[in-house]
Structure formats: structure tokens, C-alpha cells
Amino acid sequence: MAEAEGSTGETLQKKYMVLDDISNPDASGDDTSVGSAEAVAWPGVILDDAVSTGSGATGLAGKKNWGKGKSKSKKCRFAFRCITVLKEDHGQPLFGVQFNWHSREGDPLVFATVGSNRVTLYECHPQGEIKLLQSYVDVETEENFYTCAWTYDRITGHPLLAVAGSRGIIRIINPITMQCIKHYIGHGNAINELKFHPQEPNLLLSVSKDHVLRLWNIQTDTLVAVFGGVEGHRDEVLSADFDLQGEKIMSCGMDHSLKLWRLNSDRIQRAIRGSYEYNLNQTNRPFATQKIHFPDFSTRDIHRNYVDCVRWLGDFILSKSCENAIVCWKPGNVNDTVDTIKANEGNVTVLGRFDYSQCDIWYMRFSMDFWQKMLALGNQVGKLFLWDLEMDDPHKTKCITLTHPKCVSAIRQTSFSRDSSILVAVCDDASIWRWDRLR
């Protein structure tokens, strides 16, 4: 059940430091460090001449060597240029970043970052600048936020931001005031990922170190369902995703497994409808949360290590482990539909692989753009891999590698703006890198 809670918000001054001698890595051997110990509290570096490099690429089915350098961009439909880098003053890893995809056309491009006990909002300007808006600092200094997710209030249309992390508490933040307006306590351990339902902006999914997934209704402050138990995950749940219709959830975790949970069953649909009708002020009974112990599909045949990120791609699944590959697969046989898959049949069909390098640590999450035409992943040495997903033959998927000599820390997560014009990456050294798409 949600309770109101006081929070500490702070508005931060917008300060930037411009370094003129950081240039195109292809054109200069200059190795001047980014920032300095005496930099202002929120230093930034405007990279006027930085561009993406093409240091190798890999695609599905081990396809390699589409050329090097700038010539590689000719074989891809897109190219990106590094514009700006900022560094947050806490110096702790930034684990999550998300653009607000619910904004209207013409509205500012706003994204949120989470790391340490801080949530920070930024706005991307067309000139390449990243403008610091506001920051929320949790009252608990031991909090470490891992994940964030955007939604909106259906009545007012105002954006809302959900964040969670090591303390297992979900906080709903008003981005306008940067105040925590409600929070949810239920998980028994850290929360690794949050996702809002693609059709119902009030339904929030959380996955946790306590081995279960929870579905919340943030409008009525009810816990709709708990997924886990008898045949649920046997270790930390690290990631989960809704399909585009919001009818299915795919989850993954440290037990090497991927599990499918259906939301379009009569039982869950009744619970969702009931959660909207529930009013604590009119009853003494708690909401009848559904306990779902049995997934509709489960497999451990895709990965042999922690599975730390999963996303739906149409009716296909993209998932990764610490094995330097994102695997594209589907439950069942090639001609089976997801709706006909039986829980006791663990057959899977692997359709292809997106290979990359130097990414054998866990909790490194990939992202897709709004239209699912591009796929991005960073590795542990600061390289970004981008794949073009809009190909008739998946085995011909092209990849480009974005690098900058100053970006050498692990990239934990990336996020595209809704119009796909900007790609933002966050790193273990608290740096934020902005890459703009070249038209």
C-alpha cells in the first residue's frame, strides 16, 4: 500500500565547462583529460568536433567486418556524432537512463538518470547542449537507485517518474516539483527494473532480488499481482518487459531462465479491473492480490549465465547474458505462435545473434528506439554498438561502433529520444554521453 512520504528535492545550478582542445579522435592525437578536480559541481564538456568512429562491427550469425572508419557508415542507414559529455559530482555509477517518450511533438527532449541516491532530469537542446533541470536526492544516503521509468497522469496529462533501487522501495516522483508524491513497499530486497504497461499508464511492473515480479496500480495504490513462487524464478530477477499489446511479460534473471507470464488471462484481467474499482476508504478489506506461481512458458536453453536484459521485438525475444551476444529467439518452433505455446514444452527457436566484444560483466542493459528500428548496447570499456534492425533478412543486420577516446568506463544503459535523433549513454564513472544522429 502506498503512503505519503517527505522527500528532499534540490534545484541545481546549470553550470558547464567548455574544453576547446577535445577534438575529433580521428583527426587528433590529443589526450587532454575530460574535466578536472577543480571543476564546478556539475561540469560538462562540449565536444564540438567529436564524431563516431567505425572500429569494427558484428551482426547476426557472426557476420563481421563490414569495413572500418567512416566508410562503414555508407553500409548503415544511420551514423551518430558525439556532441556533449557531462559528469555528475557524486562520482558513483549511473545505472539507468530513460528519455520521456510521453511528451508531445515539439516539447523539449527530457531524460532522467539514476545513480547513487540521486535522480536527475536533463533537457537536450538542439544546439547540442544538455541543460540540467532538477535533481531529487533521497533522504536515505544508503539508497542506490538502479532503474527509472516514465509514465503520465491520465487526468492532468503531467509526466510522472518511477524510480527504485537497493532499498526495494518504489518512489513516484513529480518531475515538475521533484517531490516524491507516493511510494510502495512490498519487495523484500533490491529492485532491479521498473516498466510501465504500454497501454495502461497506471500499471507498473517491478522485478526484484527477492525472486518475484510485482504488478502495481499507481492510481489506486493497489498490488494487482505477484508473479513467482513454486515455478517462478529461483534467484534474482534482473529484467522484464511487456510486449507491445501489454498482454504478456517476459522476465529473466540470475537463474539463467526466461519466463513468460500472460496478462490476458481472465484471472489477471479481473484483477486489473478490480484494482481500478478498489477504494480503501470504502472497505476494511485489503485488495485481493493475485499470486501467480506458474509461468506460461520457461526455458534455460538460451543462456548459460545470468540473463540481465530482455526485450520484446514483435513476437520475438531479444535477451543477453555475460556472453558477448544478444540472442534473438522465440518460444516454440518456427511456425508456432506465442499464444499456442504450452507451459510444459520448453522448445525454443534461435533466430540469430548480435555479437559484440568486451562485455562479460552483468547488469549491462541494451535499448531500442521507439519504433524498434535501432538497437544499442554499451560495453565495459566505453564502446557503443548500434544495429540496424530494419532489414528484410536478419542475417544482413548491420552494426556500427561508436567510440570516443575519453569514454573508457562501462556503459550501463542507453536511451534513444522518441524521434531517434539523440542517443544518451550513462557510465560507471558518472558520465553522461550525448550522441546525435547525422541526417
mmCIF file of N, CA and C in Angstrom, residues 133-182:
data_model
loop_
_atom_site.group_PDB
_atom_site.id
_atom_site.type_symbol
_atom_site.label_atom_id
_atom_site.label_comp_id
_atom_site.label_asym_id
_atom_site.label_seq_id
_atom_site.Cartn_x
_atom_site.Cartn_y
_atom_site.Cartn_z
ATOM 1 N N LEU A 133 18.111 20.303 -15.353
ATOM 2 C CA LEU A 133 16.842 20.859 -14.894
ATOM 3 C C LEU A 133 16.744 20.822 -13.369
ATOM 4 N N GLN A 134 16.550 19.640 -12.822
ATOM 5 C CA GLN A 134 16.418 19.497 -11.372
ATOM 6 C C GLN A 134 16.929 18.134 -10.945
ATOM 7 N N SER A 135 17.094 18.010 -9.619
ATOM 8 C CA SER A 135 17.545 16.740 -9.071
ATOM 9 C C SER A 135 16.768 16.413 -7.806
ATOM 10 N N TYR A 136 16.461 15.136 -7.640
ATOM 11 C CA TYR A 136 15.855 14.634 -6.409
ATOM 12 C C TYR A 136 16.911 13.821 -5.678
ATOM 13 N N VAL A 137 17.149 14.158 -4.414
ATOM 14 C CA VAL A 137 18.099 13.422 -3.586
ATOM 15 C C VAL A 137 17.326 12.731 -2.474
ATOM 16 N N ASP A 138 17.441 11.416 -2.394
ATOM 17 C CA ASP A 138 16.695 10.665 -1.394
ATOM 18 C C ASP A 138 17.225 10.977 -0.002
ATOM 19 N N VAL A 139 16.315 10.962 0.978
ATOM 20 C CA VAL A 139 16.705 11.265 2.351
ATOM 21 C C VAL A 139 17.630 10.197 2.922
ATOM 22 N N GLU A 140 17.557 8.980 2.380
ATOM 23 C CA GLU A 140 18.421 7.897 2.840
ATOM 24 C C GLU A 140 19.716 7.901 2.026
ATOM 25 N N THR A 141 20.818 8.197 2.682
ATOM 26 C CA THR A 141 22.093 8.258 1.963
ATOM 27 C C THR A 141 22.552 6.889 1.485
ATOM 28 N N GLU A 142 22.010 5.822 2.076
ATOM 29 C CA GLU A 142 22.406 4.471 1.681
ATOM 30 C C GLU A 142 21.649 3.983 0.449
ATOM 31 N N GLU A 143 20.628 4.731 0.018
ATOM 32 C CA GLU A 143 19.894 4.337 -1.186
ATOM 33 C C GLU A 143 20.799 4.412 -2.404
ATOM 34 N N ASN A 144 20.603 3.480 -3.315
ATOM 35 C CA ASN A 144 21.330 3.477 -4.585
ATOM 36 C C ASN A 144 20.318 3.127 -5.671
ATOM 37 N N PHE A 145 19.894 4.126 -6.438
ATOM 38 C CA PHE A 145 18.875 3.895 -7.455
ATOM 39 C C PHE A 145 19.468 3.152 -8.650
ATOM 40 N N TYR A 146 18.731 2.130 -9.113
ATOM 41 C CA TYR A 146 19.175 1.297 -10.231
ATOM 42 C C TYR A 146 18.372 1.526 -11.509
ATOM 43 N N THR A 147 17.137 1.981 -11.381
ATOM 44 C CA THR A 147 16.246 1.961 -12.539
ATOM 45 C C THR A 147 15.204 3.070 -12.438
ATOM 46 N N CYS A 148 14.712 3.510 -13.599
ATOM 47 C CA CYS A 148 13.651 4.517 -13.638
ATOM 48 C C CYS A 148 12.746 4.228 -14.828
ATOM 49 N N ALA A 149 11.516 4.738 -14.767
ATOM 50 C CA ALA A 149 10.543 4.534 -15.849
ATOM 51 C C ALA A 149 9.567 5.699 -15.850
ATOM 52 N N TRP A 150 9.206 6.165 -17.057
ATOM 53 C CA TRP A 150 8.297 7.294 -17.222
ATOM 54 C C TRP A 150 6.867 6.823 -17.469
ATOM 55 N N THR A 151 5.921 7.620 -16.983
ATOM 56 C CA THR A 151 4.517 7.447 -17.335
ATOM 57 C C THR A 151 3.868 8.830 -17.269
ATOM 58 N N TYR A 152 2.540 8.882 -17.250
ATOM 59 C CA TYR A 152 1.856 10.170 -17.171
ATOM 60 C C TYR A 152 0.544 10.003 -16.419
ATOM 61 N N ASP A 153 0.084 11.102 -15.855
ATOM 62 C CA ASP A 153 -1.202 11.128 -15.163
ATOM 63 C C ASP A 153 -2.308 11.282 -16.205
ATOM 64 N N ARG A 154 -3.225 10.321 -16.265
ATOM 65 C CA ARG A 154 -4.269 10.341 -17.279
ATOM 66 C C ARG A 154 -5.209 11.529 -17.117
ATOM 67 N N ILE A 155 -5.347 12.035 -15.920
ATOM 68 C CA ILE A 155 -6.274 13.143 -15.674
ATOM 69 C C ILE A 155 -5.648 14.470 -16.071
ATOM 70 N N THR A 156 -4.440 14.729 -15.605
ATOM 71 C CA THR A 156 -3.784 16.014 -15.867
ATOM 72 C C THR A 156 -2.891 15.993 -17.094
ATOM 73 N N GLY A 157 -2.463 14.805 -17.494
ATOM 74 C CA GLY A 157 -1.520 14.698 -18.604
ATOM 75 C C GLY A 157 -0.090 14.981 -18.207
ATOM 76 N N HIS A 158 0.160 15.274 -16.935
ATOM 77 C CA HIS A 158 1.511 15.597 -16.485
ATOM 78 C C HIS A 158 2.368 14.333 -16.391
ATOM 79 N N PRO A 159 3.662 14.438 -16.675
ATOM 80 C CA PRO A 159 4.538 13.269 -16.588
ATOM 81 C C PRO A 159 4.767 12.853 -15.147
ATOM 82 N N LEU A 160 5.042 11.566 -14.958
ATOM 83 C CA LEU A 160 5.421 11.004 -13.670
ATOM 84 C C LEU A 160 6.625 10.113 -13.883
ATOM 85 N N LEU A 161 7.471 10.029 -12.874
ATOM 86 C CA LEU A 161 8.693 9.229 -12.972
ATOM 87 C C LEU A 161 8.752 8.269 -11.795
ATOM 88 N N ALA A 162 8.893 6.981 -12.081
ATOM 89 C CA ALA A 162 9.060 5.970 -11.039
ATOM 90 C C ALA A 162 10.529 5.578 -10.955
ATOM 91 N N VAL A 163 11.052 5.469 -9.732
ATOM 92 C CA VAL A 163 12.448 5.090 -9.525
ATOM 93 C C VAL A 163 12.507 4.062 -8.400
ATOM 94 N N ALA A 164 13.551 3.232 -8.430
ATOM 95 C CA ALA A 164 13.730 2.230 -7.376
ATOM 96 C C ALA A 164 15.170 1.756 -7.408
ATOM 97 N N GLY A 165 15.561 1.058 -6.339
ATOM 98 C CA GLY A 165 16.941 0.593 -6.271
ATOM 99 C C GLY A 165 17.188 -0.345 -5.114
ATOM 100 N N SER A 166 18.313 -0.134 -4.436
ATOM 101 C CA SER A 166 18.840 -1.106 -3.489
ATOM 102 C C SER A 166 17.947 -1.326 -2.274
ATOM 103 N N ARG A 167 17.156 -0.333 -1.877
ATOM 104 C CA ARG A 167 16.335 -0.469 -0.674
ATOM 105 C C ARG A 167 14.982 -1.123 -0.952
ATOM 106 N N GLY A 168 14.678 -1.412 -2.212
ATOM 107 C CA GLY A 168 13.447 -2.112 -2.538
ATOM 108 C C GLY A 168 12.192 -1.278 -2.418
ATOM 109 N N ILE A 169 12.325 0.051 -2.432
ATOM 110 C CA ILE A 169 11.187 0.955 -2.332
ATOM 111 C C ILE A 169 10.979 1.639 -3.676
ATOM 112 N N ILE A 170 9.743 1.604 -4.174
ATOM 113 C CA ILE A 170 9.399 2.301 -5.414
ATOM 114 C C ILE A 170 8.926 3.699 -5.057
ATOM 115 N N ARG A 171 9.505 4.701 -5.682
ATOM 116 C CA ARG A 171 9.095 6.085 -5.439
ATOM 117 C C ARG A 171 8.521 6.666 -6.732
ATOM 118 N N ILE A 172 7.373 7.305 -6.612
ATOM 119 C CA ILE A 172 6.747 8.011 -7.729
ATOM 120 C C ILE A 172 7.048 9.493 -7.539
ATOM 121 N N ILE A 173 7.737 10.078 -8.506
ATOM 122 C CA ILE A 173 8.218 11.454 -8.393
ATOM 123 C C ILE A 173 7.486 12.336 -9.392
ATOM 124 N N ASN A 174 7.098 13.501 -8.923
ATOM 125 C CA ASN A 174 6.552 14.528 -9.799
ATOM 126 C C ASN A 174 7.739 15.281 -10.411
ATOM 127 N N PRO A 175 7.980 15.155 -11.719
ATOM 128 C CA PRO A 175 9.159 15.787 -12.318
ATOM 129 C C PRO A 175 9.116 17.314 -12.305
ATOM 130 N N ILE A 176 7.936 17.888 -12.119
ATOM 131 C CA ILE A 176 7.823 19.347 -12.104
ATOM 132 C C ILE A 176 8.340 19.911 -10.792
ATOM 133 N N THR A 177 7.967 19.263 -9.679
ATOM 134 C CA THR A 177 8.414 19.729 -8.360
ATOM 135 C C THR A 177 9.593 18.923 -7.823
ATOM 136 N N MET A 178 9.885 17.773 -8.453
ATOM 137 C CA MET A 178 10.909 16.834 -7.995
ATOM 138 C C MET A 178 10.662 16.412 -6.548
ATOM 139 N N GLN A 179 9.389 16.215 -6.221
ATOM 140 C CA GLN A 179 8.996 15.712 -4.913
ATOM 141 C C GLN A 179 8.445 14.296 -5.059
ATOM 142 N N CYS A 180 8.744 13.456 -4.064
ATOM 143 C CA CYS A 180 8.180 12.110 -4.037
ATOM 144 C C CYS A 180 6.734 12.212 -3.567
ATOM 145 N N ILE A 181 5.778 11.882 -4.441
ATOM 146 C CA ILE A 181 4.367 12.059 -4.105
ATOM 147 C C ILE A 181 3.751 10.799 -3.509
ATOM 148 N N LYS A 182 4.371 9.638 -3.711
ATOM 149 C CA LYS A 182 3.930 8.400 -3.074
ATOM 150 C C LYS A 182 5.026 7.364 -3.206
#
